[in-house]
Every structure is written in structure tokens, then in C-alpha cells.
PDB file of N, CA and C in Angstrom:
ATOM      1  N   UNK A 467     -11.960  -3.523   0.306  1.00  0.00           N
ATOM      2  CA  UNK A 467     -10.526  -3.523   0.517  1.00  0.00           C
ATOM      3  C   UNK A 467      -9.951  -4.830  -0.021  1.00  0.00           C
ATOM      4  N   UNK A 468      -8.880  -4.703  -0.742  1.00  0.00           N
ATOM      5  CA  UNK A 468      -8.237  -5.860  -1.346  1.00  0.00           C
ATOM      6  C   UNK A 468      -7.147  -6.393  -0.421  1.00  0.00           C
ATOM      7  N   UNK A 469      -7.241  -7.658  -0.079  1.00  0.00           N
ATOM      8  CA  UNK A 469      -6.201  -8.272   0.755  1.00  0.00           C
ATOM      9  C   UNK A 469      -5.070  -8.776  -0.142  1.00  0.00           C
ATOM     10  N   UNK A 470      -3.944  -9.057   0.480  1.00  0.00           N
ATOM     11  CA  UNK A 470      -2.815  -9.611  -0.265  1.00  0.00           C
ATOM     12  C   UNK A 470      -3.188 -10.970  -0.835  1.00  0.00           C
ATOM     13  N   UNK A 471      -3.981 -11.731  -0.104  1.00  0.00           N
ATOM     14  CA  UNK A 471      -4.434 -13.041  -0.584  1.00  0.00           C
ATOM     15  C   UNK A 471      -5.307 -12.893  -1.831  1.00  0.00           C
ATOM     16  N   UNK A 472      -6.149 -11.858  -1.871  1.00  0.00           N
ATOM     17  CA  UNK A 472      -6.992 -11.606  -3.048  1.00  0.00           C
ATOM     18  C   UNK A 472      -6.142 -11.432  -4.308  1.00  0.00           C
ATOM     19  N   UNK A 473      -4.987 -10.814  -4.163  1.00  0.00           N
ATOM     20  CA  UNK A 473      -4.116 -10.578  -5.321  1.00  0.00           C
ATOM     21  C   UNK A 473      -3.590 -11.885  -5.909  1.00  0.00           C
ATOM     22  N   UNK A 474      -3.426 -12.896  -5.064  1.00  0.00           N
ATOM     23  CA  UNK A 474      -2.879 -14.171  -5.531  1.00  0.00           C
ATOM     24  C   UNK A 474      -3.852 -14.919  -6.426  1.00  0.00           C
ATOM     25  N   UNK A 475      -5.140 -14.740  -6.190  1.00  0.00           N
ATOM     26  CA  UNK A 475      -6.159 -15.500  -6.903  1.00  0.00           C
ATOM     27  C   UNK A 475      -6.820 -14.739  -8.046  1.00  0.00           C
ATOM     28  N   UNK A 476      -6.347 -13.551  -8.370  1.00  0.00           N
ATOM     29  CA  UNK A 476      -6.976 -12.725  -9.401  1.00  0.00           C
ATOM     30  C   UNK A 476      -6.126 -12.749 -10.667  1.00  0.00           C
ATOM     31  N   UNK A 477      -6.721 -13.208 -11.770  1.00  0.00           N
ATOM     32  CA  UNK A 477      -5.990 -13.311 -13.032  1.00  0.00           C
ATOM     33  C   UNK A 477      -5.594 -11.954 -13.608  1.00  0.00           C
ATOM     34  N   UNK A 478      -6.220 -10.876 -13.154  1.00  0.00           N
ATOM     35  CA  UNK A 478      -5.880  -9.534 -13.652  1.00  0.00           C
ATOM     36  C   UNK A 478      -4.564  -9.014 -13.079  1.00  0.00           C
ATOM     37  N   UNK A 479      -4.107  -9.625 -12.001  1.00  0.00           N
ATOM     38  CA  UNK A 479      -2.883  -9.162 -11.335  1.00  0.00           C
ATOM     39  C   UNK A 479      -1.667  -9.702 -12.068  1.00  0.00           C
ATOM     40  N   UNK A 480      -0.759  -8.813 -12.500  1.00  0.00           N
ATOM     41  CA  UNK A 480       0.473  -9.289 -13.132  1.00  0.00           C
ATOM     42  C   UNK A 480       1.235 -10.253 -12.221  1.00  0.00           C
ATOM     43  N   UNK A 481       1.911 -11.207 -12.822  1.00  0.00           N
ATOM     44  CA  UNK A 481       2.624 -12.241 -12.079  1.00  0.00           C
ATOM     45  C   UNK A 481       3.595 -11.655 -11.052  1.00  0.00           C
ATOM     46  N   UNK A 482       4.315 -10.617 -11.425  1.00  0.00           N
ATOM     47  CA  UNK A 482       5.282 -10.009 -10.508  1.00  0.00           C
ATOM     48  C   UNK A 482       4.632  -9.419  -9.272  1.00  0.00           C
ATOM     49  N   UNK A 483       3.462  -8.793  -9.435  1.00  0.00           N
ATOM     50  CA  UNK A 483       2.761  -8.243  -8.279  1.00  0.00           C
ATOM     51  C   UNK A 483       2.201  -9.347  -7.391  1.00  0.00           C
ATOM     52  N   UNK A 484       1.669 -10.395  -8.009  1.00  0.00           N
ATOM     53  CA  UNK A 484       1.146 -11.523  -7.223  1.00  0.00           C
ATOM     54  C   UNK A 484       2.275 -12.171  -6.424  1.00  0.00           C
ATOM     55  N   UNK A 485       3.431 -12.335  -7.035  1.00  0.00           N
ATOM     56  CA  UNK A 485       4.581 -12.905  -6.331  1.00  0.00           C
ATOM     57  C   UNK A 485       5.044 -12.016  -5.187  1.00  0.00           C
ATOM     58  N   UNK A 486       4.997 -10.697  -5.407  1.00  0.00           N
ATOM     59  CA  UNK A 486       5.391  -9.762  -4.353  1.00  0.00           C
ATOM     60  C   UNK A 486       4.398  -9.817  -3.195  1.00  0.00           C
ATOM     61  N   UNK A 487       3.105  -9.932  -3.509  1.00  0.00           N
ATOM     62  CA  UNK A 487       2.093 -10.048  -2.453  1.00  0.00           C
ATOM     63  C   UNK A 487       2.302 -11.325  -1.655  1.00  0.00           C
ATOM     64  N   UNK A 488       2.679 -12.393  -2.333  1.00  0.00           N
ATOM     65  CA  UNK A 488       2.907 -13.673  -1.655  1.00  0.00           C
ATOM     66  C   UNK A 488       4.140 -13.617  -0.757  1.00  0.00           C
ATOM     67  N   UNK A 489       5.140 -12.846  -1.155  1.00  0.00           N
ATOM     68  CA  UNK A 489       6.374 -12.753  -0.378  1.00  0.00           C
ATOM     69  C   UNK A 489       6.265 -11.772   0.794  1.00  0.00           C
ATOM     70  N   UNK A 490       5.218 -10.980   0.818  1.00  0.00           N
ATOM     71  CA  UNK A 490       5.108  -9.890   1.796  1.00  0.00           C
ATOM     72  C   UNK A 490       4.957 -10.370   3.235  1.00  0.00           C
ATOM     73  N   UNK A 491       4.094 -11.325   3.475  1.00  0.00           N
ATOM     74  CA  UNK A 491       3.799 -11.758   4.840  1.00  0.00           C
ATOM     75  C   UNK A 491       3.568 -13.261   4.882  1.00  0.00           C
ATOM     76  N   UNK A 492       3.572 -13.859   6.079  1.00  0.00           N
ATOM     77  CA  UNK A 492       3.190 -15.274   6.174  1.00  0.00           C
ATOM     78  C   UNK A 492       1.740 -15.452   5.705  1.00  0.00           C
ATOM     79  N   UNK A 493       1.406 -16.629   5.229  1.00  0.00           N
ATOM     80  CA  UNK A 493       0.080 -16.878   4.670  1.00  0.00           C
ATOM     81  C   UNK A 493      -1.048 -16.584   5.659  1.00  0.00           C
ATOM     82  N   UNK A 494      -0.818 -16.771   6.928  1.00  0.00           N
ATOM     83  CA  UNK A 494      -1.869 -16.503   7.918  1.00  0.00           C
ATOM     84  C   UNK A 494      -2.210 -15.020   8.008  1.00  0.00           C
ATOM     85  N   UNK A 495      -1.279 -14.159   7.658  1.00  0.00           N
ATOM     86  CA  UNK A 495      -1.530 -12.722   7.706  1.00  0.00           C
ATOM     87  C   UNK A 495      -1.985 -12.161   6.365  1.00  0.00           C
ATOM     88  N   UNK A 496      -1.646 -12.825   5.258  1.00  0.00           N
ATOM     89  CA  UNK A 496      -2.033 -12.328   3.931  1.00  0.00           C
ATOM     90  C   UNK A 496      -3.546 -12.273   3.749  1.00  0.00           C
ATOM     91  N   UNK A 497      -4.282 -13.110   4.460  1.00  0.00           N
ATOM     92  CA  UNK A 497      -5.739 -13.085   4.337  1.00  0.00           C
ATOM     93  C   UNK A 497      -6.334 -11.881   5.055  1.00  0.00           C
ATOM     94  N   UNK A 498      -5.587 -11.251   5.927  1.00  0.00           N
ATOM     95  CA  UNK A 498      -6.059 -10.085   6.682  1.00  0.00           C
ATOM     96  C   UNK A 498      -5.462  -8.779   6.194  1.00  0.00           C
ATOM     97  N   UNK A 499      -4.204  -8.791   5.794  1.00  0.00           N
ATOM     98  CA  UNK A 499      -3.498  -7.574   5.397  1.00  0.00           C
ATOM     99  C   UNK A 499      -4.033  -7.052   4.068  1.00  0.00           C
ATOM    100  N   UNK A 500      -4.240  -5.746   3.993  1.00  0.00           N
ATOM    101  CA  UNK A 500      -4.719  -5.139   2.748  1.00  0.00           C
ATOM    102  C   UNK A 500      -3.568  -4.480   1.997  1.00  0.00           C
ATOM    103  N   UNK A 501      -3.782  -4.285   0.721  1.00  0.00           N
ATOM    104  CA  UNK A 501      -2.781  -3.602  -0.104  1.00  0.00           C
ATOM    105  C   UNK A 501      -2.604  -2.168   0.402  1.00  0.00           C
ATOM    106  N   UNK A 502      -3.715  -1.485   0.661  1.00  0.00           N
ATOM    107  CA  UNK A 502      -3.638  -0.111   1.164  1.00  0.00           C
ATOM    108  C   UNK A 502      -2.913  -0.021   2.493  1.00  0.00           C
ATOM    109  N   UNK A 503      -3.176  -0.963   3.377  1.00  0.00           N
ATOM    110  CA  UNK A 503      -2.500  -0.982   4.670  1.00  0.00           C
ATOM    111  C   UNK A 503      -1.012  -1.221   4.532  1.00  0.00           C
ATOM    112  N   UNK A 504      -0.653  -2.100   3.607  1.00  0.00           N
ATOM    113  CA  UNK A 504       0.762  -2.381   3.361  1.00  0.00           C
ATOM    114  C   UNK A 504       1.474  -1.136   2.842  1.00  0.00           C
ATOM    115  N   UNK A 505       0.832  -0.418   1.935  1.00  0.00           N
ATOM    116  CA  UNK A 505       1.408   0.818   1.399  1.00  0.00           C
ATOM    117  C   UNK A 505       1.465   1.888   2.487  1.00  0.00           C
ATOM    118  N   UNK A 506       0.395   2.009   3.280  1.00  0.00           N
ATOM    119  CA  UNK A 506       0.320   3.061   4.293  1.00  0.00           C
ATOM    120  C   UNK A 506       1.352   2.907   5.400  1.00  0.00           C
ATOM    121  N   UNK A 507       1.798   1.677   5.690  1.00  0.00           N
ATOM    122  CA  UNK A 507       2.798   1.505   6.745  1.00  0.00           C
ATOM    123  C   UNK A 507       4.133   2.117   6.362  1.00  0.00           C
ATOM    124  N   UNK A 508       4.384   2.244   5.061  1.00  0.00           N
ATOM    125  CA  UNK A 508       5.625   2.877   4.619  1.00  0.00           C
ATOM    126  C   UNK A 508       6.874   2.075   4.904  1.00  0.00           C
ATOM    127  N   UNK A 509       6.771   0.765   4.997  1.00  0.00           N
ATOM    128  CA  UNK A 509       7.932  -0.089   5.285  1.00  0.00           C
ATOM    129  C   UNK A 509       8.910  -0.038   4.113  1.00  0.00           C
ATOM    130  N   UNK A 510      10.122   0.455   4.335  1.00  0.00           N
ATOM    131  CA  UNK A 510      11.093   0.549   3.235  1.00  0.00           C
ATOM    132  C   UNK A 510      11.555  -0.814   2.718  1.00  0.00           C
ATOM    133  N   UNK A 511      11.285  -1.893   3.453  1.00  0.00           N
ATOM    134  CA  UNK A 511      11.675  -3.231   3.020  1.00  0.00           C
ATOM    135  C   UNK A 511      10.540  -4.000   2.354  1.00  0.00           C
ATOM    136  N   UNK A 512       9.421  -3.340   2.100  1.00  0.00           N
ATOM    137  CA  UNK A 512       8.255  -4.007   1.535  1.00  0.00           C
ATOM    138  C   UNK A 512       8.493  -4.417   0.082  1.00  0.00           C
ATOM    139  N   UNK A 513       8.382  -5.709  -0.173  1.00  0.00           N
ATOM    140  CA  UNK A 513       8.526  -6.241  -1.529  1.00  0.00           C
ATOM    141  C   UNK A 513       7.356  -5.786  -2.396  1.00  0.00           C
ATOM    142  N   UNK A 514       6.157  -5.746  -1.820  1.00  0.00           N
ATOM    143  CA  UNK A 514       4.975  -5.336  -2.572  1.00  0.00           C
ATOM    144  C   UNK A 514       5.053  -3.866  -2.972  1.00  0.00           C
ATOM    145  N   UNK A 515       5.469  -3.008  -2.069  1.00  0.00           N
ATOM    146  CA  UNK A 515       5.602  -1.584  -2.403  1.00  0.00           C
ATOM    147  C   UNK A 515       6.624  -1.402  -3.522  1.00  0.00           C
ATOM    148  N   UNK A 516       7.727  -2.132  -3.453  1.00  0.00           N
ATOM    149  CA  UNK A 516       8.732  -2.054  -4.521  1.00  0.00           C
ATOM    150  C   UNK A 516       8.137  -2.484  -5.857  1.00  0.00           C
ATOM    151  N   UNK A 517       7.349  -3.568  -5.863  1.00  0.00           N
ATOM    152  CA  UNK A 517       6.723  -4.036  -7.109  1.00  0.00           C
ATOM    153  C   UNK A 517       5.716  -3.021  -7.628  1.00  0.00           C
ATOM    154  N   UNK A 518       4.959  -2.392  -6.744  1.00  0.00           N
ATOM    155  CA  UNK A 518       4.010  -1.361  -7.174  1.00  0.00           C
ATOM    156  C   UNK A 518       4.741  -0.161  -7.769  1.00  0.00           C
ATOM    157  N   UNK A 519       5.880   0.195  -7.191  1.00  0.00           N
ATOM    158  CA  UNK A 519       6.683   1.291  -7.748  1.00  0.00           C
ATOM    159  C   UNK A 519       7.173   0.956  -9.160  1.00  0.00           C
ATOM    160  N   UNK A 520       7.603  -0.278  -9.357  1.00  0.00           N
ATOM    161  CA  UNK A 520       8.060  -0.716 -10.686  1.00  0.00           C
ATOM    162  C   UNK A 520       6.933  -0.608 -11.709  1.00  0.00           C
ATOM    163  N   UNK A 521       5.711  -0.877 -11.261  1.00  0.00           N
ATOM    164  CA  UNK A 521       4.550  -0.820 -12.158  1.00  0.00           C
ATOM    165  C   UNK A 521       3.931   0.578 -12.230  1.00  0.00           C
ATOM    166  N   UNK A 522       4.659   1.598 -11.753  1.00  0.00           N
ATOM    167  CA  UNK A 522       4.196   2.998 -11.806  1.00  0.00           C
ATOM    168  C   UNK A 522       2.826   3.200 -11.172  1.00  0.00           C
ATOM    169  N   UNK A 523       2.605   2.575 -10.028  1.00  0.00           N
ATOM    170  CA  UNK A 523       1.331   2.720  -9.321  1.00  0.00           C
ATOM    171  C   UNK A 523       1.136   4.166  -8.893  1.00  0.00           C
ATOM    172  N   UNK A 524      -0.112   4.589  -8.897  1.00  0.00           N
ATOM    173  CA  UNK A 524      -0.497   5.918  -8.439  1.00  0.00           C
ATOM    174  C   UNK A 524      -1.456   5.738  -7.267  1.00  0.00           C
ATOM    175  N   UNK A 525      -1.443   6.702  -6.350  1.00  0.00           N
ATOM    176  CA  UNK A 525      -2.270   6.641  -5.162  1.00  0.00           C
ATOM    177  C   UNK A 525      -3.233   7.818  -5.181  1.00  0.00           C
ATOM    178  N   UNK A 526      -4.507   7.518  -4.981  1.00  0.00           N
ATOM    179  CA  UNK A 526      -5.506   8.574  -4.862  1.00  0.00           C
ATOM    180  C   UNK A 526      -5.680   8.864  -3.380  1.00  0.00           C
ATOM    181  N   UNK A 527      -5.374  10.097  -2.990  1.00  0.00           N
ATOM    182  CA  UNK A 527      -5.436  10.503  -1.592  1.00  0.00           C
ATOM    183  C   UNK A 527      -6.585  11.472  -1.389  1.00  0.00           C
ATOM    184  N   UNK A 528      -7.156  11.470  -0.210  1.00  0.00           N
ATOM    185  CA  UNK A 528      -8.217  12.420   0.126  1.00  0.00           C
ATOM    186  C   UNK A 528      -7.857  13.078   1.453  1.00  0.00           C
ATOM    187  N   UNK A 529      -8.062  14.365   1.520  1.00  0.00           N
ATOM    188  CA  UNK A 529      -7.766  15.129   2.724  1.00  0.00           C
ATOM    189  C   UNK A 529      -8.640  16.362   2.783  1.00  0.00           C
ATOM    190  N   UNK A 530      -8.305  17.283   3.650  1.00  0.00           N
ATOM    191  CA  UNK A 530      -9.127  18.486   3.799  1.00  0.00           C
ATOM    192  C   UNK A 530      -9.258  19.294   2.503  1.00  0.00           C
ATOM    193  N   UNK A 531      -8.247  19.224   1.651  1.00  0.00           N
ATOM    194  CA  UNK A 531      -8.270  19.976   0.392  1.00  0.00           C
ATOM    195  C   UNK A 531      -8.926  19.226  -0.749  1.00  0.00           C
ATOM    196  N   UNK A 532      -9.463  18.054  -0.507  1.00  0.00           N
ATOM    197  CA  UNK A 532     -10.108  17.273  -1.562  1.00  0.00           C
ATOM    198  C   UNK A 532      -9.248  16.097  -1.982  1.00  0.00           C
ATOM    199  N   UNK A 533      -9.458  15.666  -3.235  1.00  0.00           N
ATOM    200  CA  UNK A 533      -8.754  14.503  -3.776  1.00  0.00           C
ATOM    201  C   UNK A 533      -7.481  14.913  -4.490  1.00  0.00           C
ATOM    202  N   UNK A 534      -6.500  14.027  -4.451  1.00  0.00           N
ATOM    203  CA  UNK A 534      -5.230  14.269  -5.131  1.00  0.00           C
ATOM    204  C   UNK A 534      -4.675  12.926  -5.601  1.00  0.00           C
ATOM    205  N   UNK A 535      -4.209  12.869  -6.848  1.00  0.00           N
ATOM    206  CA  UNK A 535      -3.606  11.661  -7.403  1.00  0.00           C
ATOM    207  C   UNK A 535      -2.101  11.897  -7.515  1.00  0.00           C
ATOM    208  N   UNK A 536      -1.319  11.016  -6.884  1.00  0.00           N
ATOM    209  CA  UNK A 536       0.132  11.146  -6.885  1.00  0.00           C
ATOM    210  C   UNK A 536       0.773   9.819  -7.248  1.00  0.00           C
ATOM    211  N   UNK A 537       1.969   9.859  -7.854  1.00  0.00           N
ATOM    212  CA  UNK A 537       2.720   8.612  -8.008  1.00  0.00           C
ATOM    213  C   UNK A 537       3.003   8.039  -6.615  1.00  0.00           C
ATOM    214  N   UNK A 538       2.999   6.728  -6.506  1.00  0.00           N
ATOM    215  CA  UNK A 538       3.199   6.074  -5.212  1.00  0.00           C
ATOM    216  C   UNK A 538       4.453   6.583  -4.516  1.00  0.00           C
ATOM    217  N   UNK A 539       5.551   6.708  -5.236  1.00  0.00           N
ATOM    218  CA  UNK A 539       6.797   7.180  -4.623  1.00  0.00           C
ATOM    219  C   UNK A 539       6.678   8.566  -4.033  1.00  0.00           C
ATOM    220  N   UNK A 540       5.945   9.429  -4.688  1.00  0.00           N
ATOM    221  CA  UNK A 540       5.774  10.797  -4.196  1.00  0.00           C
ATOM    222  C   UNK A 540       4.825  10.840  -3.007  1.00  0.00           C
ATOM    223  N   UNK A 541       3.837   9.963  -2.989  1.00  0.00           N
ATOM    224  CA  UNK A 541       2.879   9.965  -1.879  1.00  0.00           C
ATOM    225  C   UNK A 541       3.523   9.487  -0.583  1.00  0.00           C
ATOM    226  N   UNK A 542       4.612   8.746  -0.694  1.00  0.00           N
ATOM    227  CA  UNK A 542       5.293   8.229   0.500  1.00  0.00           C
ATOM    228  C   UNK A 542       6.184   9.277   1.142  1.00  0.00           C
ATOM    229  N   UNK A 543       6.468  10.365   0.434  1.00  0.00           N
ATOM    230  CA  UNK A 543       7.314  11.405   0.996  1.00  0.00           C
ATOM    231  C   UNK A 543       6.524  12.179   2.035  1.00  0.00           C
ATOM    232  N   UNK A 544       7.109  12.347   3.188  1.00  0.00           N
ATOM    233  CA  UNK A 544       6.366  13.041   4.233  1.00  0.00           C
ATOM    234  C   UNK A 544       7.253  13.786   5.199  1.00  0.00           C
ATOM    235  N   UNK A 545       8.473  14.042   4.842  1.00  0.00           N
ATOM    236  CA  UNK A 545       9.351  14.806   5.702  1.00  0.00           C
ATOM    237  C   UNK A 545      10.065  13.990   6.757  1.00  0.00           C
ATOM    238  N   UNK A 546       9.829  12.701   6.788  1.00  0.00           N
ATOM    239  CA  UNK A 546      10.574  11.840   7.680  1.00  0.00           C
ATOM    240  C   UNK A 546      10.059  11.764   9.103  1.00  0.00           C
ATOM    241  N   UNK A 547       8.920  12.409   9.413  1.00  0.00           N
ATOM    242  CA  UNK A 547       8.363  12.317  10.756  1.00  0.00           C
ATOM    243  C   UNK A 547       7.854  10.905  10.993  1.00  0.00           C
ATOM    244  N   UNK A 548       8.178  10.351  12.147  1.00  0.00           N
ATOM    245  CA  UNK A 548       7.777   8.968  12.434  1.00  0.00           C
ATOM    246  C   UNK A 548       7.269   8.884  13.866  1.00  0.00           C
ATOM    247  N   UNK A 549       6.470   7.874  14.127  1.00  0.00           N
ATOM    248  CA  UNK A 549       5.968   7.617  15.467  1.00  0.00           C
ATOM    249  C   UNK A 549       6.103   6.135  15.764  1.00  0.00           C
ATOM    250  N   UNK A 550       6.132   5.749  17.050  1.00  0.00           N
ATOM    251  CA  UNK A 550       6.245   4.321  17.388  1.00  0.00           C
ATOM    252  C   UNK A 550       5.030   3.538  16.899  1.00  0.00           C
ATOM    253  N   UNK A 551       5.268   2.313  16.477  1.00  0.00           N
ATOM    254  CA  UNK A 551       4.184   1.431  16.039  1.00  0.00           C
ATOM    255  C   UNK A 551       3.820   0.503  17.185  1.00  0.00           C
ATOM    256  N   UNK A 552       2.535   0.487  17.551  1.00  0.00           N
ATOM    257  CA  UNK A 552       2.069  -0.347  18.662  1.00  0.00           C
ATOM    258  C   UNK A 552       2.129  -1.835  18.344  1.00  0.00           C
ATOM    259  N   UNK A 553       2.136  -2.190  17.064  1.00  0.00           N
ATOM    260  CA  UNK A 553       2.048  -3.594  16.679  1.00  0.00           C
ATOM    261  C   UNK A 553       3.403  -4.275  16.533  1.00  0.00           C
ATOM    262  N   UNK A 554       4.339  -3.608  15.856  1.00  0.00           N
ATOM    263  CA  UNK A 554       5.605  -4.289  15.564  1.00  0.00           C
ATOM    264  C   UNK A 554       6.763  -3.793  16.423  1.00  0.00           C
ATOM    265  N   UNK A 555       6.564  -2.696  17.166  1.00  0.00           N
ATOM    266  CA  UNK A 555       7.624  -2.167  17.995  1.00  0.00           C
ATOM    267  C   UNK A 555       8.587  -1.263  17.243  1.00  0.00           C
ATOM    268  N   UNK A 556       8.437  -1.170  15.926  1.00  0.00           N
ATOM    269  CA  UNK A 556       9.276  -0.291  15.108  1.00  0.00           C
ATOM    270  C   UNK A 556       8.686   1.106  15.060  1.00  0.00           C
ATOM    271  N   UNK A 557       8.830   1.737  13.928  1.00  0.00           N
ATOM    272  CA  UNK A 557       8.238   3.059  13.770  1.00  0.00           C
ATOM    273  C   UNK A 557       7.532   3.123  12.424  1.00  0.00           C
ATOM    274  N   UNK A 558       6.623   4.064  12.299  1.00  0.00           N
ATOM    275  CA  UNK A 558       5.879   4.228  11.057  1.00  0.00           C
ATOM    276  C   UNK A 558       5.759   5.713  10.755  1.00  0.00           C
ATOM    277  N   UNK A 559       5.558   6.063   9.480  1.00  0.00           N
ATOM    278  CA  UNK A 559       5.426   7.475   9.123  1.00  0.00           C
ATOM    279  C   UNK A 559       4.159   8.075   9.730  1.00  0.00           C
ATOM    280  N   UNK A 560       4.224   9.350  10.059  1.00  0.00           N
ATOM    281  CA  UNK A 560       3.048  10.065  10.539  1.00  0.00           C
ATOM    282  C   UNK A 560       2.395  10.719   9.328  1.00  0.00           C
ATOM    283  N   UNK A 561       1.158  10.337   9.059  1.00  0.00           N
ATOM    284  CA  UNK A 561       0.404  10.920   7.950  1.00  0.00           C
ATOM    285  C   UNK A 561      -0.986  11.268   8.468  1.00  0.00           C
ATOM    286  N   UNK A 562      -1.149  12.423   9.028  1.00  0.00           N
ATOM    287  CA  UNK A 562      -2.429  12.781   9.633  1.00  0.00           C
ATOM    288  C   UNK A 562      -3.364  13.488   8.668  1.00  0.00           C
ATOM    289  N   UNK A 563      -2.861  14.064   7.640  1.00  0.00           N
ATOM    290  CA  UNK A 563      -3.695  14.949   6.838  1.00  0.00           C
ATOM    291  C   UNK A 563      -4.250  14.335   5.570  1.00  0.00           C
ATOM    292  N   UNK A 564      -3.889  13.095   5.231  1.00  0.00           N
ATOM    293  CA  UNK A 564      -4.414  12.470   4.022  1.00  0.00           C
ATOM    294  C   UNK A 564      -4.703  10.998   4.266  1.00  0.00           C
ATOM    295  N   UNK A 565      -5.719  10.506   3.584  1.00  0.00           N
ATOM    296  CA  UNK A 565      -6.053   9.089   3.615  1.00  0.00           C
ATOM    297  C   UNK A 565      -5.937   8.530   2.214  1.00  0.00           C
ATOM    298  N   UNK A 566      -5.476   7.313   2.104  1.00  0.00           N
ATOM    299  CA  UNK A 566      -5.385   6.643   0.811  1.00  0.00           C
ATOM    300  C   UNK A 566      -6.767   6.139   0.436  1.00  0.00           C
ATOM    301  N   UNK A 567      -7.287   6.613  -0.697  1.00  0.00           N
ATOM    302  CA  UNK A 567      -8.610   6.188  -1.162  1.00  0.00           C
ATOM    303  C   UNK A 567      -8.486   4.996  -2.092  1.00  0.00           C
ATOM    304  N   UNK A 568      -7.580   5.076  -3.082  1.00  0.00           N
ATOM    305  CA  UNK A 568      -7.432   4.021  -4.080  1.00  0.00           C
ATOM    306  C   UNK A 568      -5.982   3.971  -4.539  1.00  0.00           C
ATOM    307  N   UNK A 569      -5.501   2.771  -4.877  1.00  0.00           N
ATOM    308  CA  UNK A 569      -4.192   2.614  -5.490  1.00  0.00           C
ATOM    309  C   UNK A 569      -4.453   2.176  -6.925  1.00  0.00           C
ATOM    310  N   UNK A 570      -3.929   2.942  -7.887  1.00  0.00           N
ATOM    311  CA  UNK A 570      -4.139   2.647  -9.297  1.00  0.00           C
ATOM    312  C   UNK A 570      -2.845   2.116  -9.905  1.00  0.00           C
ATOM    313  N   UNK A 571      -2.964   1.137 -10.738  1.00  0.00           N
ATOM    314  CA  UNK A 571      -1.813   0.569 -11.437  1.00  0.00           C
ATOM    315  C   UNK A 571      -2.318  -0.461 -12.406  1.00  0.00           C
ATOM    316  N   UNK A 572      -1.500  -1.450 -12.715  1.00  0.00           N
ATOM    317  CA  UNK A 572      -1.964  -2.485 -13.610  1.00  0.00           C
ATOM    318  C   UNK A 572      -3.119  -3.268 -12.998  1.00  0.00           C
ATOM    319  N   UNK A 573      -3.293  -3.116 -11.707  1.00  0.00           N
ATOM    320  CA  UNK A 573      -4.377  -3.767 -10.972  1.00  0.00           C
ATOM    321  C   UNK A 573      -4.859  -2.743  -9.959  1.00  0.00           C
ATOM    322  N   UNK A 574      -6.015  -2.151 -10.161  1.00  0.00           N
ATOM    323  CA  UNK A 574      -6.509  -1.118  -9.256  1.00  0.00           C
ATOM    324  C   UNK A 574      -7.173  -1.731  -8.045  1.00  0.00           C
ATOM    325  N   UNK A 575      -6.797  -1.224  -6.857  1.00  0.00           N
ATOM    326  CA  UNK A 575      -7.353  -1.738  -5.599  1.00  0.00           C
ATOM    327  C   UNK A 575      -7.900  -0.596  -4.754  1.00  0.00           C
TER     328      UNK A 575
END
């Protein structure tokens, strides 16, 4: 799993994505937070998700029907169902039927 901090130190990561990863969370959390976790939370204010969308990132999902590759923007669509988040007190999308396997883009994680 690639952490946000890993993106800062990798020369393969485009400058814009590295900057977005740096802006995403305080430095103490960037060493723990993963790119997949950041995408999976579905935060509409995420700077990193916006940068991945600009770079036409694709998400490889796995579920009962097998593997599926979707553009990041399309994979985030889920009908708007949300549940309370135990960590931040906000809400997060409900995605029970698919797991994110890989995020593909200019930097695959």
C-alpha cells in the first residue's frame, strides 16, 4: 500500500500529484494514510482525488463479479448512499460490493 508520504519521495510521481498528496493531510497522518484509503473515503474536498481525476486515473475494482477497471470519477458514483463515519463524525459513501485493488495513472499505486 502506498502512503501519501511515499508519493512525496518518489521521482516517478508528477509534481502536481506530489503537491496534492502533501496538501491532503498533516504530516503526522501522511505517513499512515494510503492513496487507496484517501480515494475510498470519497471526500468531495480531497485535493489528491481532484489531482488524480485531472490525471485521468483509473481504479481497478474487485467484487463478486470479478475485476473491473473504471475511470476514477465513475468508480466514485454509488447512488449517494452514505453512512456515519466513526473517525471524523461526518459521513462516507457505502460501498459494500467492491474493493479497490489498484489505482492506475501516471503513478500506479
